[in-house]
Coordinates of C-alpha atoms and ligand atoms in Angstrom, one line a residue:
M1 CA 90.5 245.5 185.4
A2 CA 93.1 246.2 188.0
D3 CA 92.9 249.0 190.5
W4 CA 96.5 250.0 190.6
G5 CA 95.6 253.4 191.9
A6 CA 94.3 252.4 195.3
E7 CA 97.0 249.8 195.8
V8 CA 99.8 252.2 194.8
D9 CA 98.5 255.0 196.9
A10 CA 98.5 252.8 199.9
Q11 CA 101.9 251.5 199.3
E12 CA 103.5 254.6 198.1
N13 CA 106.4 254.8 200.5
S14 CA 107.7 251.2 200.2
L15 CA 107.1 251.3 196.5
S16 CA 109.1 254.4 195.8
A17 CA 112.1 252.7 197.5
K18 CA 111.7 249.7 195.2
V19 CA 111.2 251.8 192.2
E20 CA 114.4 253.6 192.8
K21 CA 116.2 250.4 193.1
L22 CA 114.6 249.1 189.9
Q23 CA 115.5 252.3 188.1
V24 CA 119.1 251.9 188.8
T25 CA 119.1 248.4 187.3
A26 CA 116.9 249.4 184.5
G27 CA 119.1 252.4 183.6
Q28 CA 122.1 250.1 183.3
S29 CA 120.5 247.5 181.1
K30 CA 118.7 250.1 179.0
G31 CA 121.8 251.9 178.2
Q32 CA 123.5 248.8 177.0
S33 CA 120.6 247.5 174.9
T34 CA 120.0 250.9 173.2
S35 CA 123.5 251.2 171.9
A36 CA 123.7 247.6 170.8
G37 CA 120.3 247.6 169.2
A38 CA 120.6 250.8 167.1
G39 CA 118.7 250.7 163.9
P40 CA 120.4 251.0 160.5
A41 CA 119.4 254.6 160.1
Q42 CA 121.3 255.6 163.2
A43 CA 124.5 255.2 161.4
S44 CA 123.9 258.5 159.7
G45 CA 126.6 261.0 159.6
E46 CA 129.6 261.4 157.3
A47 CA 130.1 257.7 157.0
S48 CA 126.7 256.7 156.0
A49 CA 124.0 256.2 153.4
P50 CA 123.5 257.4 149.9
A51 CA 121.6 260.5 148.6
P52 CA 118.6 261.0 150.9
S53 CA 116.3 262.9 148.7
R54 CA 115.5 260.0 146.4
G55 CA 113.5 257.9 148.9
A56 CA 111.6 260.9 150.2
E57 CA 110.7 262.5 146.9
G58 CA 110.3 259.3 145.0
G59 CA 108.2 258.0 147.9
A60 CA 110.4 255.0 148.6
A61 CA 108.2 252.0 149.5
P62 CA 107.7 252.1 153.2
S63 CA 108.9 248.8 154.4
R64 CA 107.1 246.1 156.2
G65 CA 103.9 246.7 157.9
A66 CA 103.8 250.4 157.0
V67 CA 101.3 250.5 154.2
G68 CA 98.1 248.8 153.4
G69 CA 98.5 246.6 156.5
A70 CA 101.2 244.3 155.3
A71 CA 102.2 242.0 158.1
P72 CA 104.7 243.6 160.4
S73 CA 107.6 241.4 160.9
R74 CA 108.5 240.3 164.3
G75 CA 105.1 240.2 166.0
A76 CA 104.0 238.1 163.1
E77 CA 105.9 235.1 164.4
G78 CA 103.1 233.1 165.8
G79 CA 101.2 236.3 166.5
A80 CA 102.2 236.1 170.2
A81 CA 102.1 239.1 172.4
P82 CA 105.5 240.4 173.4
S83 CA 106.2 238.9 176.7
R84 CA 105.1 240.7 179.8
G85 CA 108.7 241.2 180.7
A86 CA 109.4 243.0 177.5
V87 CA 106.4 245.3 177.6
G88 CA 106.3 246.0 181.3
G89 CA 110.1 246.2 181.3
A90 CA 110.0 248.6 178.4
A91 CA 107.6 250.9 180.1
G92 CA 109.9 250.7 183.1
G93 CA 112.9 251.3 181.0
A94 CA 114.4 247.8 181.4
S95 CA 113.7 246.0 178.1
E96 CA 116.1 244.0 176.0
E97 CA 114.2 245.4 173.1
S98 CA 115.9 248.7 172.2
E99 CA 113.9 251.8 172.6
D100 CA 114.5 254.0 169.6
K101 CA 117.0 256.7 170.2
V102 CA 117.3 259.3 167.6
S103 CA 120.5 261.3 167.0
K104 CA 120.4 265.0 166.4
E105 CA 121.5 264.4 162.8
E106 CA 118.7 262.0 162.1
E107 CA 116.1 264.2 163.7
S108 CA 117.3 267.1 161.6
L109 CA 117.3 265.2 158.4
L110 CA 113.9 263.7 159.1
R111 CA 112.4 267.2 159.6
K112 CA 114.0 268.4 156.4
L113 CA 112.5 265.5 154.5
I114 CA 109.0 266.0 155.8
H115 CA 108.9 269.8 155.7
S116 CA 107.5 270.3 152.2
K117 CA 105.8 273.4 153.4
L118 CA 106.6 276.3 155.6
V119 CA 105.9 275.8 159.3
S120 CA 103.8 278.7 160.3
T121 CA 104.3 280.4 163.7
K122 CA 102.6 283.0 165.8
A123 CA 105.7 283.9 167.7
D124 CA 107.4 287.3 167.3
L125 CA 110.9 287.8 166.0
E126 CA 113.4 288.9 168.6
I127 CA 116.2 290.9 167.1
L128 CA 119.5 291.8 168.7
Q129 CA 121.6 294.2 166.8
K130 CA 124.4 296.3 168.1
D131 CA 125.5 298.3 165.0
P132 CA 123.2 301.3 164.6
N133 CA 124.6 302.0 161.1
S134 CA 122.8 299.1 159.5
P135 CA 119.1 299.8 160.3
L136 CA 116.9 296.7 159.9
Y137 CA 113.8 296.8 157.8
S138 CA 111.5 294.1 156.6
V139 CA 110.1 293.2 153.2
K140 CA 106.7 291.7 152.3
T141 CA 107.7 290.7 148.7
F142 CA 110.6 289.1 146.9
E143 CA 110.4 291.8 144.3
A144 CA 111.4 294.4 146.9
L145 CA 114.7 292.6 147.3
N146 CA 115.9 293.6 143.7
L147 CA 117.1 290.0 143.0
K148 CA 118.6 289.0 139.7
P149 CA 115.7 288.2 137.4
E150 CA 116.7 284.6 136.9
L151 CA 117.0 284.1 140.7
L152 CA 113.6 285.6 141.2
R153 CA 112.2 283.2 138.6
G154 CA 113.8 280.3 140.5
V155 CA 112.2 281.5 143.8
Y156 CA 108.8 281.7 142.2
D157 CA 109.2 278.4 140.5
M158 CA 109.7 276.9 143.9
G159 CA 106.2 278.1 144.8
F160 CA 107.4 280.8 147.2
N161 CA 104.9 283.7 146.9
A162 CA 106.1 285.8 149.7
P163 CA 109.0 285.7 152.3
S164 CA 108.4 283.7 155.4
K165 CA 108.4 285.4 158.8
I166 CA 112.1 285.0 159.4
Q167 CA 112.9 285.8 155.7
E168 CA 111.0 289.1 155.9
T169 CA 113.6 290.5 158.3
A170 CA 116.6 288.4 157.5
L171 CA 116.7 288.8 153.8
P172 CA 117.1 292.6 153.5
A173 CA 120.0 292.4 156.0
L174 CA 121.5 289.4 154.3
L175 CA 121.4 291.1 150.9
A176 CA 122.5 294.6 152.0
D177 CA 125.7 296.2 151.1
P178 CA 128.0 296.2 153.0
P179 CA 126.9 292.6 153.9
A180 CA 125.8 292.0 157.4
N181 CA 126.9 289.1 159.5
M182 CA 124.1 287.1 161.0
I183 CA 123.2 284.5 163.6
A184 CA 119.7 283.3 163.1
Q185 CA 117.7 280.8 165.1
S186 CA 114.3 279.4 164.4
Q187 CA 112.7 276.0 164.4
S188 CA 113.0 273.7 161.5
G189 CA 110.8 274.5 158.5
T190 CA 110.6 278.2 159.0
G191 CA 112.7 279.1 155.9
K192 CA 116.3 279.4 157.0
T193 CA 117.8 277.3 154.3
A194 CA 115.9 279.1 151.6
A195 CA 117.2 282.4 153.1
F196 CA 120.9 281.6 153.0
V197 CA 120.7 279.8 149.7
L198 CA 119.1 282.9 148.2
T199 CA 121.9 285.0 149.7
M200 CA 124.6 282.8 148.2
L201 CA 123.0 282.8 144.8
S202 CA 122.5 286.6 144.8
R203 CA 126.2 287.2 145.6
V204 CA 127.8 284.6 143.3
D205 CA 129.5 285.8 140.2
P206 CA 129.6 282.9 137.7
S207 CA 132.2 284.6 135.5
K208 CA 134.8 283.9 138.2
N209 CA 135.8 280.3 138.1
Y210 CA 136.4 279.6 141.7
P211 CA 134.3 279.0 144.9
Q212 CA 132.9 282.2 146.3
C213 CA 130.2 280.8 148.6
L214 CA 130.9 278.0 151.1
C215 CA 128.3 276.3 153.2
L216 CA 129.2 273.8 155.9
A217 CA 126.6 271.2 157.0
P218 CA 127.1 268.6 159.8
T219 CA 126.5 265.5 157.7
Y220 CA 126.7 264.1 154.2
E221 CA 122.9 263.9 153.9
L222 CA 122.2 267.4 155.2
A223 CA 124.8 268.8 152.8
L224 CA 123.1 267.0 149.9
Q225 CA 119.7 268.4 151.0
T226 CA 121.0 271.9 151.0
G227 CA 122.5 271.2 147.6
E228 CA 119.2 270.1 146.2
V229 CA 117.6 273.3 147.4
T230 CA 120.4 275.4 145.8
K231 CA 120.0 273.5 142.5
K232 CA 116.3 274.1 142.5
M233 CA 116.6 277.8 143.2
A234 CA 119.4 278.2 140.7
K235 CA 117.3 276.5 138.0
H236 CA 117.5 279.5 135.7
M237 CA 121.0 280.5 136.7
T238 CA 122.5 278.0 134.3
S239 CA 126.1 279.1 134.5
V240 CA 126.3 278.7 138.3
R241 CA 128.2 275.5 139.3
I242 CA 127.3 273.9 142.6
G243 CA 129.9 271.4 144.0
F244 CA 129.8 269.0 147.0
A245 CA 132.8 268.6 149.3
V246 CA 131.6 265.5 151.0
R247 CA 132.9 262.0 151.6
G248 CA 133.4 260.2 148.3
E249 CA 133.9 263.4 146.3
R250 CA 137.5 263.7 145.3
I251 CA 139.5 266.5 143.8
P252 CA 143.0 265.6 142.4
H253 CA 145.8 266.9 144.5
G254 CA 146.8 270.4 143.4
Q255 CA 143.9 270.8 141.1
K256 CA 141.8 274.0 141.7
C257 CA 138.1 273.6 142.4
T258 CA 136.1 275.6 139.8
D259 CA 132.6 275.4 141.3
H260 CA 131.1 278.6 142.3
I261 CA 129.2 277.4 145.3
L262 CA 130.6 274.7 147.5
I263 CA 128.6 272.8 150.1
G264 CA 130.2 270.2 152.3
T265 CA 131.0 268.7 155.6
P266 CA 133.8 270.2 157.8
G267 CA 136.2 267.3 157.4
T268 CA 136.2 267.2 153.6
V269 CA 136.0 270.9 153.3
S270 CA 139.1 271.2 155.5
D271 CA 140.9 268.7 153.3
W272 CA 140.0 270.5 150.1
C273 CA 140.9 273.9 151.5
L274 CA 143.8 273.4 153.9
K275 CA 145.4 270.1 152.8
F276 CA 144.9 270.0 149.0
K277 CA 144.8 273.8 148.5
S278 CA 142.1 273.3 145.9
V279 CA 140.0 276.1 147.3
D280 CA 141.3 279.6 148.3
L281 CA 139.4 280.5 151.4
K282 CA 140.4 284.1 151.0
K283 CA 138.2 284.4 147.9
I284 CA 135.0 283.2 149.7
V285 CA 132.5 286.1 150.0
V286 CA 129.7 284.2 151.8
F287 CA 130.4 281.6 154.5
V288 CA 127.4 279.7 155.9
L289 CA 127.4 277.4 158.8
D290 CA 124.1 275.6 158.9
E291 CA 122.6 273.5 161.6
A292 CA 125.0 274.8 164.3
D293 CA 123.2 272.9 167.0
V294 CA 123.8 269.6 165.2
M295 CA 127.3 270.6 164.3
I296 CA 128.4 271.1 167.9
A297 CA 127.3 267.6 168.8
T298 CA 130.6 266.5 167.2
Q299 CA 133.6 268.1 168.7
G300 CA 135.7 267.5 165.6
H301 CA 133.3 269.4 163.5
Q302 CA 133.4 272.4 165.8
D303 CA 137.1 272.6 165.7
Q304 CA 137.3 272.1 161.9
S305 CA 134.7 274.8 161.4
V306 CA 136.5 277.3 163.5
R307 CA 139.8 276.5 161.7
I308 CA 138.1 277.1 158.3
K309 CA 136.5 280.3 159.5
R310 CA 139.9 281.7 160.6
M311 CA 141.3 281.4 157.1
L312 CA 138.5 283.5 155.6
S313 CA 139.0 287.1 154.5
P314 CA 137.9 289.7 157.0
S315 CA 135.3 291.1 154.6
C316 CA 133.7 287.7 154.1
Q317 CA 130.0 287.7 155.1
L318 CA 129.5 285.2 158.0
L319 CA 126.2 283.5 158.6
L320 CA 125.2 280.9 161.2
F321 CA 121.9 279.1 161.4
S322 CA 120.5 276.9 164.1
A323 CA 117.1 275.4 165.1
T324 CA 117.9 275.8 168.8
Y325 CA 119.8 278.4 170.7
D326 CA 121.3 277.4 174.0
E327 CA 124.5 278.4 175.7
D328 CA 126.7 275.9 173.8
V329 CA 125.3 277.0 170.5
M330 CA 125.8 280.6 171.5
K331 CA 129.4 280.1 172.4
F332 CA 130.1 278.3 169.1
A333 CA 128.1 281.0 167.2
Q334 CA 130.2 283.7 168.6
A335 CA 133.4 281.9 167.6
I336 CA 132.1 281.6 164.1
V337 CA 130.5 285.0 163.8
P338 CA 132.4 287.2 166.2
N339 CA 131.9 290.8 165.0
N340 CA 128.7 292.5 165.7
P341 CA 126.3 290.1 164.1
I342 CA 122.7 290.7 163.7
I343 CA 121.0 288.1 165.9
I344 CA 117.5 287.0 164.9
K345 CA 115.5 284.6 167.0
L346 CA 112.1 283.2 166.3
R347 CA 110.8 281.3 169.3
R348 CA 108.9 278.1 168.8
D349 CA 105.2 278.3 169.6
E350 CA 104.8 276.9 173.1
E351 CA 103.2 273.5 173.3
S352 CA 100.5 273.1 175.9
L353 CA 98.0 270.7 177.3
D354 CA 95.3 273.3 177.6
N355 CA 93.0 271.9 174.9
I356 CA 93.7 268.3 175.6
K357 CA 91.4 265.9 177.5
Q358 CA 93.6 263.4 179.2
Y359 CA 92.5 259.9 180.4
Y360 CA 94.1 256.8 181.6
I361 CA 93.0 253.1 181.4
E362 CA 94.1 250.5 183.9
C363 CA 95.0 247.1 182.5
N364 CA 96.6 244.0 183.8
D365 CA 98.7 243.0 180.8
I366 CA 99.4 243.7 177.2
D367 CA 96.4 241.8 176.0
E368 CA 94.1 243.9 178.1
K369 CA 95.8 246.9 176.8
Y370 CA 95.1 245.8 173.3
Q371 CA 91.4 245.1 174.2
A372 CA 91.1 248.6 175.6
V373 CA 92.5 250.1 172.4
S374 CA 90.1 247.9 170.4
N375 CA 87.1 249.1 172.5
L376 CA 88.2 252.7 172.0
Y377 CA 88.5 252.4 168.2
A378 CA 85.2 250.6 168.0
T379 CA 83.3 253.0 170.1
I380 CA 84.3 256.5 169.1
S381 CA 84.9 257.8 165.7
I382 CA 88.6 258.7 165.5
G383 CA 89.9 260.8 162.7
Q384 CA 93.7 260.3 162.7
S385 CA 95.5 259.0 165.7
M386 CA 99.0 258.1 166.8
I387 CA 99.8 255.3 169.2
F388 CA 103.2 255.4 171.0
C389 CA 104.9 252.2 172.1
A390 CA 108.1 251.9 174.1
T391 CA 109.7 249.3 171.9
R392 CA 109.9 248.2 168.3
R393 CA 108.7 244.8 169.3
T394 CA 105.5 246.1 170.9
A395 CA 104.9 248.5 168.0
H396 CA 105.2 245.7 165.4
W397 CA 103.0 243.4 167.4
L398 CA 100.3 246.0 167.8
A399 CA 100.5 247.0 164.2
E400 CA 99.9 243.4 163.2
K401 CA 96.9 243.0 165.6
M402 CA 95.3 246.2 164.4
T403 CA 95.8 245.4 160.8
E404 CA 94.2 242.0 161.4
D405 CA 91.3 243.8 162.9
G406 CA 90.9 245.8 159.7
H407 CA 92.5 249.1 160.6
A408 CA 94.6 251.0 158.1
V409 CA 97.8 251.2 160.1
A410 CA 101.2 252.7 159.4
L411 CA 104.2 251.6 161.4
L412 CA 107.1 253.7 162.2
S413 CA 110.1 252.6 164.1
G414 CA 113.9 253.1 164.3
D415 CA 114.7 250.0 162.2
L416 CA 113.6 251.9 159.1
E417 CA 115.9 254.1 157.0
I418 CA 115.3 257.8 157.4
T419 CA 113.9 258.2 153.9
Q420 CA 111.4 255.4 154.6
R421 CA 110.4 257.1 157.8
A422 CA 109.9 260.3 156.0
A423 CA 107.8 258.6 153.3
I424 CA 105.6 257.0 156.0
I425 CA 105.1 260.2 157.8
N426 CA 104.2 261.9 154.5
R427 CA 101.7 259.2 153.6
F428 CA 100.1 259.5 157.1
R429 CA 100.0 263.3 156.8
D430 CA 98.3 262.8 153.4
G431 CA 95.6 260.8 155.2
K432 CA 96.5 257.5 153.5
E433 CA 96.5 255.7 156.9
K434 CA 94.4 256.6 159.9
V435 CA 96.6 255.2 162.6
L436 CA 100.3 255.7 163.0
I437 CA 101.9 253.3 165.5
T438 CA 105.3 254.5 166.4
T439 CA 108.1 254.3 168.9
N440 CA 109.9 257.5 170.1
V441 CA 111.3 258.2 166.7
T442 CA 108.4 260.5 166.0
A443 CA 107.9 262.4 169.2
R444 CA 109.6 265.6 168.1
G445 CA 109.8 265.0 164.4
I446 CA 106.3 265.8 163.2
D447 CA 103.4 268.1 163.7
V448 CA 100.4 266.3 162.3
T449 CA 97.8 268.9 162.7
Q450 CA 94.9 266.6 161.9
V451 CA 95.8 264.1 164.7
T452 CA 93.1 264.4 167.4
V453 CA 93.7 261.3 169.4
V454 CA 97.0 260.2 170.9
V455 CA 97.4 256.9 172.7
N456 CA 100.3 256.2 175.0
F457 CA 100.3 252.4 174.8
D458 CA 103.4 252.8 176.9
L459 CA 104.0 256.0 178.9
P460 CA 107.2 257.8 178.1
V461 CA 110.1 257.2 180.4
T462 CA 113.7 258.4 180.2
M463 CA 116.7 256.2 179.7
E464 CA 116.9 255.9 183.5
G465 CA 113.3 254.9 183.7
K466 CA 112.0 258.1 185.1
P467 CA 108.8 259.8 183.9
D468 CA 109.7 261.7 180.7
C469 CA 107.4 264.8 180.9
E470 CA 109.0 266.5 178.0
T471 CA 108.4 263.7 175.6
Y472 CA 104.8 263.4 177.0
L473 CA 104.3 267.1 176.1
H474 CA 105.8 266.6 172.6
R475 CA 103.5 263.6 172.0
I476 CA 100.3 265.1 173.3
G477 CA 100.8 268.8 173.4
R478 CA 99.7 271.2 170.7
T479 CA 100.9 274.6 169.9
G480 CA 98.4 277.5 170.1
R481 CA 98.2 277.6 166.3
F482 CA 96.3 274.3 166.1
G483 CA 93.6 275.4 168.5
K484 CA 91.7 272.2 168.1
T485 CA 90.9 270.0 171.1
G486 CA 92.6 266.7 171.4
L487 CA 92.2 263.5 173.3
A488 CA 95.0 261.7 175.1
I489 CA 94.6 258.1 176.4
N490 CA 97.3 256.6 178.6
M491 CA 97.6 252.9 179.2
V492 CA 98.7 251.9 182.7
D493 CA 99.6 248.3 183.2
S494 CA 101.7 248.2 186.4
K495 CA 102.3 249.9 189.6
R496 CA 105.3 251.4 188.0
S497 CA 103.5 252.9 185.0
Y498 CA 100.8 254.2 187.4
S499 CA 103.5 256.0 189.3
T500 CA 104.8 257.5 186.1
L501 CA 101.3 258.6 185.2
K502 CA 100.9 260.3 188.5
A503 CA 104.2 262.0 188.2
I504 CA 103.3 263.4 184.8
E505 CA 99.9 264.5 186.1
Q506 CA 101.6 266.3 189.0
H507 CA 104.2 267.9 186.8
F508 CA 101.7 269.5 184.4
R509 CA 99.1 270.1 187.1
K510 CA 96.4 268.9 184.8
P511 CA 94.1 266.1 185.8
I512 CA 94.3 262.8 184.0
E513 CA 91.0 261.1 184.6
K514 CA 90.4 257.4 184.9
L515 CA 88.4 255.7 182.1
D516 CA 86.9 252.3 182.1
A517 CA 87.6 250.7 178.8
E518 CA 84.6 248.4 179.1
D519 CA 82.1 251.2 179.8
V520 CA 80.9 252.1 176.3
E521 CA 78.9 255.0 177.5
A522 CA 81.8 256.5 179.3
I523 CA 84.0 256.1 176.2
E524 CA 81.3 257.7 174.0
K525 CA 81.2 260.6 176.4
I526 CA 84.9 261.5 176.2
S527 CA 84.7 262.1 172.5
T528 CA 81.9 264.7 172.7
Ligands
LIG601 N1 109.0 282.0 151.4 C1 108.6 280.8 151.3 N2 107.3 280.5 150.8 C2 106.9 279.2 150.7 N3 107.6 278.2 151.1 C3 108.8 278.3 151.6 C4 109.4 279.7 151.7 N4 110.6 279.5 152.2 C5 110.8 278.2 152.4 N5 109.8 277.5 152.0 C6 109.6 276.0 152.1 O1 109.3 275.7 153.4 C7 110.0 274.5 153.8 C8 110.9 274.8 154.9 O2 111.9 275.8 154.5 P1 113.4 275.6 154.8 O3 114.0 274.3 154.5 O4 114.1 276.8 154.2 O5 113.4 275.9 156.4 P2 114.5 275.6 157.5 O6 114.2 276.6 158.6 O7 115.8 275.7 156.8 O8 114.2 274.2 158.0 P3 115.2 272.9 158.0 O9 116.3 273.3 158.8 O10 114.4 271.8 158.5 O11 115.5 272.8 156.5 C9 110.7 274.0 152.5 O12 109.8 273.1 151.9 C10 110.8 275.3 151.7 O13 110.8 274.9 150.3

């Protein structure tokens, strides 16, 4: 095994100059290759794929090497290891193989597809409310909200026994009279969609044949997802009509829309309301802007949303939801919901490395890295684990090798459709495979509570080739609620990746200890 550590420490000064030079070059080629090599799912947005729910709910067959160890594609060709250039380069950020870059829309949709349950959180709600005339209170049951009986049945049919943390406080205000305007931020999976869908359904009057509730979503797929939830909750409200103002849905010029609840993307909604005059915005009583943080990623969406909002009646209830809340979202939120909104924030539980034992293994090349992984899996009993690779090519290659060695491996990379990715994640979460090999497409997408070992086959670096500490934390870190201890193993195969490791170690001020992959006893010890 190499001793990169000693060598690098000795050469630090001259190396850092070289690294910097390399990073500039790497950054350029990386940028090019990434955009050129985007996977099919990256085309999501208004101009993309069909209804997303089918694949996820119907469990679309995960493609290629995902299930049962079917041979992953590329690495299969002759079974050759990805060239040193590819792997080393990827770790350094200079590979021709595209690293998977996930758009906000994709990330958001993936989360929606995999959150079949509420995400629990320990964080406290933060509430900002300026209007003292509408005191806030919270409810512990759905009964306490005096919902229409058929709506309450719909809520229970969905398996909701009690309001989620954000719903406890948001729902009474959302359903109050006079209606309150609200800006609510909490991470994906905490019950925002259910909250505003319930609000729309409780305010809609199906005897009036025109749209009364309007919900804007950033993409076609996200709009359909919200529509699915609305349909489910409205299961017993048989006279309520739910319509979609999305690409491909047409309304003849001059004809009035008779749906009661309209869910759509800003472009098509603008056309229907402002151009075709099919919807009278003055009659909308609830206006929802969902996924504000994703919406602002597209300037056109922002402008169209503001234009639509301006046409609403002053008494319309205005609601804005977002998974994150930074300055840009705040500015946009205030343009959409300007008058004394109740602002509810539920912080994400902090991720930390406190319960994680971190190690690194030095290797000379990708074959040694593979050997180290093999030794690890052969020596300690690993429940479920995730292995992160820098490129699709390495991930495919590794999946094939591990499958040949008899491991039940799932493979997840950006060349899969979003619904396939969701299906693979769901299978893994159900324990159908023990190892999930992935590129960066997963780093923020999932919390798999039962994963106890994470292997960085390649350390995370930014597009510029710099150490990516944030991604490292997302891969390895756990939120307080999981409590369990975990194990992180980092593969180091070059001076450069050793420098990355050291930078990450310094950043978090937590030691990453060296592990000899051939020392069985030492490996046994780390798992105890
Ligand atoms: N009160 C509840 N009880 C049980 N499950 C709930 C409740 N509210 C929502 N859920 C479920 O929890 C999951 C996440 O809820 P929801 O989609 O509303 O969250 P969200 O914050 O809008 O997240 P995202 O933006 O990713 O959709 C869904 O599967 C939903 O059906």
